């Protein structure tokens, strides 16, 4: 059976044909029915076109293949052939720069992916790669269209292949605005950033019903794969928000910090914040006592333009901070230990989080500033058995492989292998600065004294007094603030209040940095 009731008849003249075209476009834009739109709104969700209107500059969206329909037959599909086939694709601008977008329309087949649906996505992805412009996916789909069988699965394969081909070439951003189950979850996982909305978006490979059948565990969709789960526990989600409007506004902000592609630098912006502004408050923000915690975010606020930055993975692996901001109008990536969480140690999750952020910055020509206050790697059986060696090596590999300008600042303590891994001069940092409060050593003075002077301490009449004396001696000999500078391992010891000025000057000098890499197909990073 063929659907014919909405196929236009013979036009009387050219103007008649144009009127019919307008009617078809309006029908495609409205979706299947007002009732379906009302149902979407009742769930607290916007339609595909409403979401695109929030993302793109007003009036700039140009839709591609709006009148596309599927060609499948059987299972009642031949009687239902809506325009767009459940996905809206096209391009527009964000702050005047071209951005490609595709948005699932949950009102049509629940946003499920079929052959025609996938072909539209493949086309817009290819266009984004060819044009060298970011790709944003607004995901609200029920997975593969079961009625189309293996054709739907092959459609996902084509998306995954293009995600991988575009990786590190153009920014790819996935915005989760509804359910995303099964193989469909892999495409967002392959992109650079994942945004989610609480209560309305979920991601999982197998849903609650399958989990219960296999393991006997009872869990809700949000409990299994909601925004908070992926923002705090799994690390799949980089940003989570309460509503779609805020979420999409933050996508626009992120795009303003990213280049169009890997051949360009991020866009500069005018800044009223003086490049040579002194940050006197830094002298009080960071305690000299290495055991006292403080909030590293406040340090970042003092350094970036107007205290404004976008933290990535804010709620996952909170012992390390990864953020994008500007200094003198130029975009920078910031990696910083967070003494307020687990004393700022490196563990499995922190290493993974920072490694991927460093790789993203390097791919898109974003200079990296590293702020160190790290006591080492987190000890423990769980960490060792979980592969802290392998995961810590990911961060080491990412830094060593990065060719963008890299500047490190040691605020307070930097101990052991964690000091090396956090972009030390020995692994290729272009410039390394230290505050007068810095302590760089293999380990803390107490631990070092217990190892080096063990016999003297045990043989002393007053072991505790001897231990205190040896700790003081070790600090004076090997941990004083200028020890590393005397050996050329730190380029300069600076006044904390001058940190912003020093960084801005160094970044300006390094802006034309060029690094020659050995010829190779690709590296083999630790997994």
Short mmCIF file of C-alpha atoms in Angstrom, two decimals:
data_model
loop_
_atom_site.label_atom_id
_atom_site.label_comp_id
_atom_site.label_asym_id
_atom_site.label_seq_id
_atom_site.Cartn_x
_atom_site.Cartn_y
_atom_site.Cartn_z
CA UNK A 1 0.00 0.00 0.00
CA UNK A 2 1.32 3.47 -0.88
CA UNK A 3 0.53 6.65 0.95
CA UNK A 4 -0.86 9.14 -1.57
CA UNK A 5 -3.09 11.51 0.35
CA UNK A 6 -0.36 14.06 1.02
CA UNK A 7 1.41 13.86 -2.36
CA UNK A 8 0.75 17.13 -4.26
CA UNK A 9 -1.16 17.08 -7.49
CA UNK A 10 -0.27 18.78 -10.75
CA UNK A 11 0.30 22.49 -10.20
CA UNK A 12 -1.62 25.04 -12.17
CA UNK A 13 1.49 27.24 -12.54
CA UNK A 14 4.90 27.93 -10.97
CA UNK A 15 3.33 29.96 -8.17
CA UNK A 16 1.06 27.03 -7.40
CA UNK A 17 4.04 24.71 -7.14
CA UNK A 18 5.78 27.12 -4.74
CA UNK A 19 2.67 27.24 -2.55
CA UNK A 20 2.58 23.44 -2.46
CA UNK A 21 6.26 23.37 -1.52
CA UNK A 22 5.63 25.78 1.33
CA UNK A 23 2.78 23.63 2.55
CA UNK A 24 4.94 20.49 2.47
CA UNK A 25 7.74 22.20 4.35
CA UNK A 26 5.35 23.47 6.98
CA UNK A 27 3.86 19.99 7.35
CA UNK A 28 7.34 18.53 7.80
CA UNK A 29 8.29 21.21 10.33
CA UNK A 30 5.11 20.74 12.42
CA UNK A 31 5.67 17.03 12.75
CA UNK A 32 3.11 14.22 12.75
CA UNK A 33 0.39 16.01 14.78
CA UNK A 34 -0.33 18.68 17.35
CA UNK A 35 -1.12 15.87 19.78
CA UNK A 36 2.38 14.43 19.40
CA UNK A 37 3.85 17.88 20.03
CA UNK A 38 1.73 18.33 23.14
CA UNK A 39 2.91 14.93 24.42
CA UNK A 40 6.53 15.98 23.89
CA UNK A 41 5.97 19.23 25.79
CA UNK A 42 4.14 17.37 28.58
CA UNK A 43 7.35 15.46 29.26
CA UNK A 44 9.22 18.75 29.72
CA UNK A 45 10.91 18.29 26.35
CA UNK A 46 11.15 20.59 23.34
CA UNK A 47 10.69 19.55 19.73
CA UNK A 48 13.64 19.13 17.38
CA UNK A 49 13.07 22.48 15.67
CA UNK A 50 12.61 24.28 18.98
CA UNK A 51 15.93 22.91 20.18
CA UNK A 52 17.72 23.90 17.00
CA UNK A 53 16.27 27.42 17.32
CA UNK A 54 17.83 27.70 20.80
CA UNK A 55 21.19 26.43 19.59
CA UNK A 56 21.66 28.47 16.43
CA UNK A 57 21.63 32.20 15.76
CA UNK A 58 18.13 33.35 14.88
CA UNK A 59 17.13 32.78 11.28
CA UNK A 60 20.34 31.01 10.22
CA UNK A 61 19.20 27.36 10.09
CA UNK A 62 19.25 25.73 6.66
CA UNK A 63 17.63 22.31 6.68
CA UNK A 64 18.85 19.44 4.51
CA UNK A 65 16.60 16.67 3.14
CA UNK A 66 13.52 17.92 4.94
CA UNK A 67 11.24 15.95 2.62
CA UNK A 68 13.10 12.65 2.91
CA UNK A 69 11.02 9.53 3.64
CA UNK A 70 11.93 5.93 4.36
CA UNK A 71 11.52 3.22 1.72
CA UNK A 72 10.97 0.30 4.10
CA UNK A 73 8.01 -2.04 3.76
CA UNK A 74 6.35 -4.49 6.08
CA UNK A 75 5.24 -4.25 9.70
CA UNK A 76 2.97 -1.34 8.74
CA UNK A 77 5.82 0.95 7.71
CA UNK A 78 4.52 1.36 4.15
CA UNK A 79 1.41 3.04 5.59
CA UNK A 80 3.40 5.52 7.65
CA UNK A 81 6.00 7.57 5.79
CA UNK A 82 6.39 10.91 7.58
CA UNK A 83 8.64 13.63 6.19
CA UNK A 84 12.16 13.95 7.76
CA UNK A 85 11.94 10.28 8.85
CA UNK A 86 12.45 11.35 12.45
CA UNK A 87 15.63 13.42 12.23
CA UNK A 88 16.16 17.09 11.35
CA UNK A 89 19.54 17.89 9.78
CA UNK A 90 21.22 21.07 8.55
CA UNK A 91 23.53 23.91 9.43
CA UNK A 92 23.47 27.44 10.79
CA UNK A 93 25.67 29.71 12.87
CA UNK A 94 26.55 30.18 16.53
CA UNK A 95 27.88 33.67 17.17
CA UNK A 96 28.38 34.00 13.43
CA UNK A 97 30.41 30.79 12.97
CA UNK A 98 29.11 27.79 11.01
CA UNK A 99 27.86 24.81 13.02
CA UNK A 100 26.27 21.60 11.67
CA UNK A 101 23.50 19.92 13.62
CA UNK A 102 21.20 16.94 13.62
CA UNK A 103 18.27 16.51 16.00
CA UNK A 104 16.18 13.42 16.57
CA UNK A 105 12.42 14.01 16.44
CA UNK A 106 10.95 11.79 19.13
CA UNK A 107 7.46 12.44 17.77
CA UNK A 108 8.27 10.31 14.72
CA UNK A 109 8.93 6.60 15.41
CA UNK A 110 10.20 7.65 18.86
CA UNK A 111 13.27 9.09 17.15
CA UNK A 112 14.35 5.54 16.25
CA UNK A 113 17.02 5.21 13.58
CA UNK A 114 16.22 3.57 10.24
CA UNK A 115 18.06 3.46 6.92
CA UNK A 116 16.85 6.84 5.58
CA UNK A 117 17.25 8.41 9.02
CA UNK A 118 20.85 7.20 9.22
CA UNK A 119 21.64 8.30 5.66
CA UNK A 120 20.61 11.86 6.55
CA UNK A 121 22.92 11.83 9.57
CA UNK A 122 25.78 10.37 7.51
CA UNK A 123 25.37 13.17 4.99
CA UNK A 124 25.43 15.99 7.52
CA UNK A 125 28.44 14.45 9.27
CA UNK A 126 30.30 14.24 5.97
CA UNK A 127 29.40 17.86 5.25
CA UNK A 128 30.71 18.96 8.66
CA UNK A 129 34.02 17.16 8.11
CA UNK A 130 34.39 18.57 4.60
CA UNK A 131 33.50 22.11 5.67
CA UNK A 132 35.69 21.91 8.77
CA UNK A 133 32.99 23.02 11.21
CA UNK A 134 31.70 21.68 14.56
CA UNK A 135 28.97 19.06 14.70
CA UNK A 136 26.29 19.10 17.41
CA UNK A 137 23.90 16.17 17.82
CA UNK A 138 20.65 16.71 19.75
CA UNK A 139 19.84 13.15 20.81
CA UNK A 140 16.32 12.03 21.67
CA UNK A 141 15.84 8.62 20.13
CA UNK A 142 14.78 5.13 21.07
CA UNK A 143 17.67 3.35 19.36
CA UNK A 144 17.53 1.22 16.23
CA UNK A 145 14.23 0.96 14.35
CA UNK A 146 13.35 -2.67 14.96
CA UNK A 147 11.12 -2.91 11.88
CA UNK A 148 14.11 -2.21 9.60
CA UNK A 149 16.35 -4.86 11.15
CA UNK A 150 19.99 -5.02 10.14
CA UNK A 151 19.70 -1.90 7.96
CA UNK A 152 19.26 0.15 11.13
CA UNK A 153 22.29 -1.47 12.74
CA UNK A 154 24.39 -0.72 9.66
CA UNK A 155 23.24 2.88 9.93
CA UNK A 156 24.74 3.12 13.41
CA UNK A 157 27.96 1.62 12.12
CA UNK A 158 28.23 4.43 9.60
CA UNK A 159 27.76 7.02 12.34
CA UNK A 160 30.44 5.44 14.54
CA UNK A 161 32.89 5.33 11.63
CA UNK A 162 32.34 9.03 10.93
CA UNK A 163 32.61 9.94 14.63
CA UNK A 164 36.01 8.31 14.65
CA UNK A 165 37.11 9.92 11.38
CA UNK A 166 36.08 13.35 12.68
CA UNK A 167 37.76 12.86 16.07
CA UNK A 168 40.42 15.50 16.61
CA UNK A 169 39.48 17.13 13.30
CA UNK A 170 36.28 19.01 14.19
CA UNK A 171 34.67 19.49 17.62
CA UNK A 172 31.86 16.99 18.18
CA UNK A 173 29.29 17.69 20.89
CA UNK A 174 26.49 15.32 21.93
CA UNK A 175 23.48 16.75 23.76
CA UNK A 176 21.34 14.09 25.42
CA UNK A 177 17.73 15.27 25.59
CA UNK A 178 15.93 11.96 25.87
CA UNK A 179 16.62 8.22 26.06
CA UNK A 180 19.70 6.75 24.43
CA UNK A 181 19.93 2.98 24.68
CA UNK A 182 21.97 0.16 23.24
CA UNK A 183 24.45 0.80 20.47
CA UNK A 184 23.17 4.37 20.14
CA UNK A 185 25.07 5.24 23.33
CA UNK A 186 28.40 4.64 21.61
CA UNK A 187 28.18 7.61 19.26
CA UNK A 188 28.03 10.16 22.14
CA UNK A 189 30.86 8.28 23.86
CA UNK A 190 33.01 8.81 20.76
CA UNK A 191 32.45 12.57 20.71
CA UNK A 192 34.43 15.27 22.54
CA UNK A 193 31.75 16.43 24.97
CA UNK A 194 28.48 15.01 26.30
CA UNK A 195 25.72 17.19 27.80
CA UNK A 196 22.71 15.77 29.66
CA UNK A 197 19.45 17.07 31.16
CA UNK A 198 18.31 15.73 34.51
CA UNK A 199 15.20 13.52 34.64
CA UNK A 200 14.57 13.54 30.88
CA UNK A 201 17.77 12.06 29.42
CA UNK A 202 19.31 8.65 30.03
CA UNK A 203 22.13 6.59 28.54
CA UNK A 204 22.68 2.87 28.99
CA UNK A 205 23.66 -0.19 26.99
CA UNK A 206 20.99 -2.43 28.52
CA UNK A 207 17.88 -1.00 30.15
CA UNK A 208 16.41 -1.69 33.61
CA UNK A 209 14.27 -4.60 32.38
CA UNK A 210 17.27 -6.45 30.94
CA UNK A 211 19.34 -5.71 34.04
CA UNK A 212 16.60 -7.19 36.22
CA UNK A 213 16.24 -10.27 34.03
CA UNK A 214 19.97 -10.98 34.01
CA UNK A 215 21.13 -9.87 37.47
CA UNK A 216 17.91 -9.59 39.48
CA UNK A 217 18.66 -5.94 40.32
CA UNK A 218 15.78 -3.47 40.44
CA UNK A 219 16.68 0.01 39.22
CA UNK A 220 15.00 2.94 37.51
CA UNK A 221 16.08 4.43 34.18
CA UNK A 222 17.54 7.50 35.91
CA UNK A 223 19.19 5.36 38.56
CA UNK A 224 20.84 3.27 35.86
CA UNK A 225 21.83 5.92 33.35
CA UNK A 226 20.52 9.36 34.30
CA UNK A 227 22.41 12.64 34.09
CA UNK A 228 23.62 12.63 37.70
CA UNK A 229 24.85 9.04 37.44
CA UNK A 230 26.94 9.81 34.39
CA UNK A 231 28.11 13.19 35.71
CA UNK A 232 29.24 11.85 39.11
CA UNK A 233 29.85 8.11 38.88
CA UNK A 234 30.65 6.89 35.36
CA UNK A 235 32.21 10.05 33.92
CA UNK A 236 30.36 9.55 30.61
CA UNK A 237 28.69 12.96 30.91
CA UNK A 238 30.78 16.16 31.00
CA UNK A 239 27.95 18.61 31.82
CA UNK A 240 24.53 18.11 33.46
CA UNK A 241 21.77 20.71 33.73
CA UNK A 242 18.21 20.98 35.05
CA UNK A 243 16.51 22.08 31.83
CA UNK A 244 17.01 22.08 28.08
CA UNK A 245 17.25 25.86 27.74
CA UNK A 246 20.20 26.13 30.15
CA UNK A 247 21.85 23.06 28.65
CA UNK A 248 21.73 24.38 25.09
CA UNK A 249 22.87 27.85 26.19
CA UNK A 250 25.97 26.21 27.71
CA UNK A 251 26.60 24.35 24.45
CA UNK A 252 26.72 27.74 22.72
CA UNK A 253 29.19 28.97 25.37
CA UNK A 254 31.42 25.92 24.87
CA UNK A 255 31.41 26.44 21.10
CA UNK A 256 32.64 30.01 21.66
CA UNK A 257 35.76 28.56 23.30
CA UNK A 258 36.55 26.03 20.56
CA UNK A 259 38.04 26.47 17.07
CA UNK A 260 36.11 25.44 13.99
CA UNK A 261 38.59 22.63 13.33
CA UNK A 262 42.09 21.38 14.09
CA UNK A 263 43.66 23.74 11.54
CA UNK A 264 42.52 26.87 13.35
CA UNK A 265 43.17 28.48 16.72
CA UNK A 266 40.31 29.08 19.16
CA UNK A 267 38.57 32.43 18.66
CA UNK A 268 40.09 35.34 20.58
CA UNK A 269 37.91 37.83 22.41
CA UNK A 270 38.39 41.37 23.61
CA UNK A 271 39.13 41.54 27.34
CA UNK A 272 38.84 44.47 29.72
CA UNK A 273 40.73 42.51 32.38
CA UNK A 274 44.31 43.90 32.38
CA UNK A 275 46.93 41.35 31.35
CA UNK A 276 49.26 42.65 34.07
CA UNK A 277 46.63 42.61 36.82
CA UNK A 278 48.18 41.63 40.14
CA UNK A 279 46.34 38.95 42.11
CA UNK A 280 47.28 39.86 45.67
CA UNK A 281 44.62 37.55 47.11
CA UNK A 282 46.62 34.51 45.94
CA UNK A 283 49.07 35.17 48.77
CA UNK A 284 46.28 34.39 51.24
CA UNK A 285 44.33 31.77 49.27
CA UNK A 286 47.02 29.07 49.36
CA UNK A 287 48.18 28.08 52.88
CA UNK A 288 51.90 27.52 53.34
CA UNK A 289 51.14 24.42 55.42
CA UNK A 290 50.95 21.61 52.87
CA UNK A 291 48.41 19.71 54.97
CA UNK A 292 45.81 22.46 54.90
CA UNK A 293 43.21 22.23 52.10
CA UNK A 294 41.91 25.11 49.96
CA UNK A 295 39.74 25.52 46.89
CA UNK A 296 41.85 25.53 43.72
CA UNK A 297 38.87 26.97 41.82
CA UNK A 298 39.47 30.28 43.57
CA UNK A 299 43.04 30.28 42.25
CA UNK A 300 41.75 29.65 38.72
CA UNK A 301 39.24 32.50 39.13
CA UNK A 302 42.06 34.89 40.00
CA UNK A 303 44.09 33.92 36.93
CA UNK A 304 41.53 33.88 34.09
CA UNK A 305 39.83 36.89 32.52
CA UNK A 306 37.05 38.24 34.74
CA UNK A 307 37.10 35.06 36.84
CA UNK A 308 35.08 33.28 34.14
CA UNK A 309 35.77 29.67 33.16
CA UNK A 310 33.91 26.52 32.12
CA UNK A 311 34.76 23.46 34.19
CA UNK A 312 34.63 20.12 32.39
CA UNK A 313 33.54 17.03 34.37
CA UNK A 314 32.96 19.24 37.41
CA UNK A 315 31.37 16.46 39.49
CA UNK A 316 33.48 13.47 38.43
CA UNK A 317 37.00 12.86 39.73
CA UNK A 318 36.78 16.04 41.77
CA UNK A 319 40.38 15.75 42.97
CA UNK A 320 41.46 17.30 39.68
CA UNK A 321 40.07 20.32 37.83
CA UNK A 322 39.87 20.59 34.04
CA UNK A 323 38.57 23.88 32.69
CA UNK A 324 38.47 26.16 29.68
CA UNK A 325 38.88 29.89 30.14
CA UNK A 326 40.60 32.92 28.68
CA UNK A 327 43.73 34.86 29.54
CA UNK A 328 44.07 38.24 27.83
CA UNK A 329 41.28 37.12 25.51
CA UNK A 330 43.03 33.92 24.39
CA UNK A 331 41.50 30.52 25.17
CA UNK A 332 43.49 28.26 27.51
CA UNK A 333 42.95 24.84 29.01
CA UNK A 334 43.66 24.51 32.72
CA UNK A 335 44.52 21.29 34.55
CA UNK A 336 44.84 21.69 38.32
CA UNK A 337 45.00 19.47 41.39
CA UNK A 338 42.18 20.16 43.86
CA UNK A 339 43.49 19.97 47.47
CA UNK A 340 39.91 20.23 48.72
CA UNK A 341 39.15 16.72 47.40
CA UNK A 342 41.31 13.74 48.43
CA UNK A 343 44.11 16.26 49.09
CA UNK A 344 44.51 16.61 45.31
CA UNK A 345 46.05 13.16 44.76
CA UNK A 346 46.07 11.48 41.37
CA UNK A 347 44.00 8.32 41.16
CA UNK A 348 42.54 6.23 38.34
CA UNK A 349 39.60 8.51 37.56
CA UNK A 350 41.56 11.76 37.89
CA UNK A 351 44.22 10.42 35.53
CA UNK A 352 41.64 9.43 32.91
CA UNK A 353 39.79 12.73 33.21
CA UNK A 354 42.89 14.87 32.82
CA UNK A 355 44.38 12.71 30.05
CA UNK A 356 41.36 13.08 27.78
CA UNK A 357 41.17 16.80 28.48
CA UNK A 358 44.84 17.27 27.60
CA UNK A 359 44.30 15.30 24.37
CA UNK A 360 41.29 17.45 23.48
CA UNK A 361 43.25 20.67 24.08
CA UNK A 362 46.14 19.42 21.99
CA UNK A 363 43.85 18.34 19.14
CA UNK A 364 42.24 21.78 18.94
CA UNK A 365 45.28 24.03 19.48
CA UNK A 366 44.41 25.13 23.01
CA UNK A 367 47.45 25.97 25.20
CA UNK A 368 47.61 24.06 28.49
CA UNK A 369 48.31 25.60 31.90
CA UNK A 370 48.96 23.08 34.70
CA UNK A 371 48.65 24.15 38.35
CA UNK A 372 50.38 21.67 40.67
CA UNK A 373 49.70 20.92 44.28
CA UNK A 374 49.90 17.14 44.33
CA UNK A 375 51.02 14.81 47.15
CA UNK A 376 51.39 11.82 44.82
CA UNK A 377 49.30 8.93 43.50
CA UNK A 378 46.60 7.46 45.73
CA UNK A 379 47.93 4.31 47.43
CA UNK A 380 45.75 1.25 48.00
CA UNK A 381 44.98 -2.28 46.86
CA UNK A 382 41.92 -1.14 44.89
CA UNK A 383 43.99 1.39 42.97
CA UNK A 384 46.77 -1.06 42.17
CA UNK A 385 44.40 -3.84 41.16
CA UNK A 386 42.31 -1.36 39.20
CA UNK A 387 45.33 -0.52 37.06
CA UNK A 388 46.58 2.80 38.41
CA UNK A 389 49.85 2.17 36.57
CA UNK A 390 48.04 1.83 33.26
CA UNK A 391 45.65 4.73 33.89
CA UNK A 392 48.33 7.03 35.26
CA UNK A 393 50.34 6.30 32.13
CA UNK A 394 47.45 7.68 30.06
CA UNK A 395 48.00 11.12 31.57
CA UNK A 396 51.76 10.82 31.13
CA UNK A 397 51.29 9.82 27.48
CA UNK A 398 48.84 12.66 26.82
CA UNK A 399 51.22 15.31 28.15
CA UNK A 400 54.28 13.86 26.41
CA UNK A 401 52.37 13.71 23.13
CA UNK A 402 50.97 17.25 23.31
CA UNK A 403 52.54 19.84 21.01
CA UNK A 404 50.56 22.92 22.08
CA UNK A 405 52.17 25.50 24.40
CA UNK A 406 52.49 23.95 27.88
CA UNK A 407 53.21 25.93 31.04
CA UNK A 408 53.32 24.53 34.58
CA UNK A 409 53.10 26.39 37.88
CA UNK A 410 53.99 24.62 41.13
CA UNK A 411 51.96 26.31 43.84
CA UNK A 412 52.87 24.22 46.83
CA UNK A 413 53.83 20.55 46.96
CA UNK A 414 54.76 18.31 44.04
CA UNK A 415 55.83 14.85 45.18
CA UNK A 416 57.01 11.69 43.47
CA UNK A 417 55.82 10.32 40.18
CA UNK A 418 52.76 12.58 40.27
CA UNK A 419 55.08 15.60 39.95
CA UNK A 420 56.63 14.12 36.81
CA UNK A 421 53.28 13.15 35.29
CA UNK A 422 51.72 16.60 35.87
CA UNK A 423 53.65 18.16 32.98
CA UNK A 424 57.04 18.62 34.59
CA UNK A 425 59.89 20.14 32.63
CA UNK A 426 61.40 16.69 32.17
CA UNK A 427 58.44 15.49 30.03
CA UNK A 428 58.36 18.54 27.81
CA UNK A 429 56.69 21.49 29.52
CA UNK A 430 57.82 24.61 27.67
CA UNK A 431 58.08 26.68 30.84
CA UNK A 432 57.89 25.75 34.51
CA UNK A 433 57.34 28.29 37.26
CA UNK A 434 57.11 27.86 41.01
CA UNK A 435 55.83 29.92 43.90
CA UNK A 436 58.13 30.52 46.91
CA UNK A 437 55.93 28.05 48.84
CA UNK A 438 56.83 25.13 46.54
CA UNK A 439 58.15 21.79 47.77
CA UNK A 440 59.38 19.44 45.03
CA UNK A 441 60.63 16.08 46.24
CA UNK A 442 60.43 12.33 45.82
CA UNK A 443 58.09 12.23 48.82
CA UNK A 444 57.07 14.26 51.85
CA UNK A 445 59.78 15.11 54.38
CA UNK A 446 58.32 12.87 57.11
CA UNK A 447 58.26 9.80 54.88
CA UNK A 448 61.70 10.53 53.45
CA UNK A 449 63.25 11.00 56.91
CA UNK A 450 61.75 7.70 58.11
CA UNK A 451 63.43 5.90 55.21
CA UNK A 452 66.79 7.66 55.10
CA UNK A 453 67.38 8.06 58.84
CA UNK A 454 65.60 4.95 60.07
CA UNK A 455 68.57 3.59 62.06
CA UNK A 456 69.42 6.93 63.66
CA UNK A 457 65.80 7.44 64.72
CA UNK A 458 65.41 3.94 66.14
CA UNK A 459 68.75 4.16 67.96
CA UNK A 460 68.16 7.57 69.50
CA UNK A 461 67.31 8.07 73.15
CA UNK A 462 64.39 10.25 72.06
CA UNK A 463 63.19 8.86 68.68
CA UNK A 464 60.53 11.53 68.21
CA UNK A 465 62.97 14.37 68.77
CA UNK A 466 65.45 12.72 66.41
CA UNK A 467 62.73 12.25 63.79
CA UNK A 468 61.73 15.92 64.02
CA UNK A 469 65.38 16.93 63.67
CA UNK A 470 65.88 14.72 60.60
CA UNK A 471 62.69 16.01 58.99
CA UNK A 472 63.88 19.57 59.47
CA UNK A 473 67.30 18.69 58.05
CA UNK A 474 65.80 16.97 54.98
CA UNK A 475 63.56 19.95 54.28
CA UNK A 476 66.43 22.39 54.59
CA UNK A 477 68.69 20.39 52.28
CA UNK A 478 66.39 19.01 49.59
CA UNK A 479 62.99 20.70 49.79
CA UNK A 480 63.71 24.40 50.04
CA UNK A 481 61.90 26.54 47.42
CA UNK A 482 64.96 27.20 45.29
CA UNK A 483 66.41 23.68 45.14
CA UNK A 484 64.76 22.87 41.77
CA UNK A 485 65.51 26.34 40.39
CA UNK A 486 69.20 25.98 41.25
CA UNK A 487 69.29 22.83 39.12
CA UNK A 488 67.39 24.31 36.18
CA UNK A 489 64.28 22.16 36.75
CA UNK A 490 62.21 25.30 37.35
CA UNK A 491 62.59 28.28 35.02
CA UNK A 492 61.79 30.85 37.68
CA UNK A 493 60.41 31.30 41.17
CA UNK A 494 57.73 33.98 40.97
CA UNK A 495 55.64 36.17 43.20
CA UNK A 496 52.17 34.53 43.35
CA UNK A 497 50.55 37.92 42.76
CA UNK A 498 52.37 38.15 39.40
CA UNK A 499 51.24 34.73 38.17
CA UNK A 500 48.64 36.05 35.72
CA UNK A 501 51.05 38.55 34.19
CA UNK A 502 53.78 35.91 33.86
CA UNK A 503 51.42 33.41 32.22
CA UNK A 504 49.97 35.92 29.76
CA UNK A 505 53.47 36.99 28.71
CA UNK A 506 54.63 33.38 28.31
CA UNK A 507 51.55 32.42 26.30
CA UNK A 508 52.11 35.35 23.94
CA UNK A 509 55.70 34.23 23.36
CA UNK A 510 54.64 30.60 22.74
CA UNK A 511 51.78 31.45 20.38
CA UNK A 512 53.91 30.64 17.33
CA UNK A 513 55.30 27.42 18.79
CA UNK A 514 55.87 24.69 16.21
CA UNK A 515 56.75 21.12 17.04
CA UNK A 516 58.00 18.51 14.59
CA UNK A 517 56.83 15.00 15.37
CA UNK A 518 58.35 11.75 14.08
CA UNK A 519 56.56 10.23 11.12
CA UNK A 520 54.13 7.53 12.23
CA UNK A 521 50.65 6.27 11.54
CA UNK A 522 49.59 6.87 15.13
CA UNK A 523 50.84 6.14 18.61
CA UNK A 524 49.71 3.25 20.79
CA UNK A 525 48.58 4.91 24.03
CA UNK A 526 48.03 2.86 27.19
CA UNK A 527 44.47 1.67 27.55
#
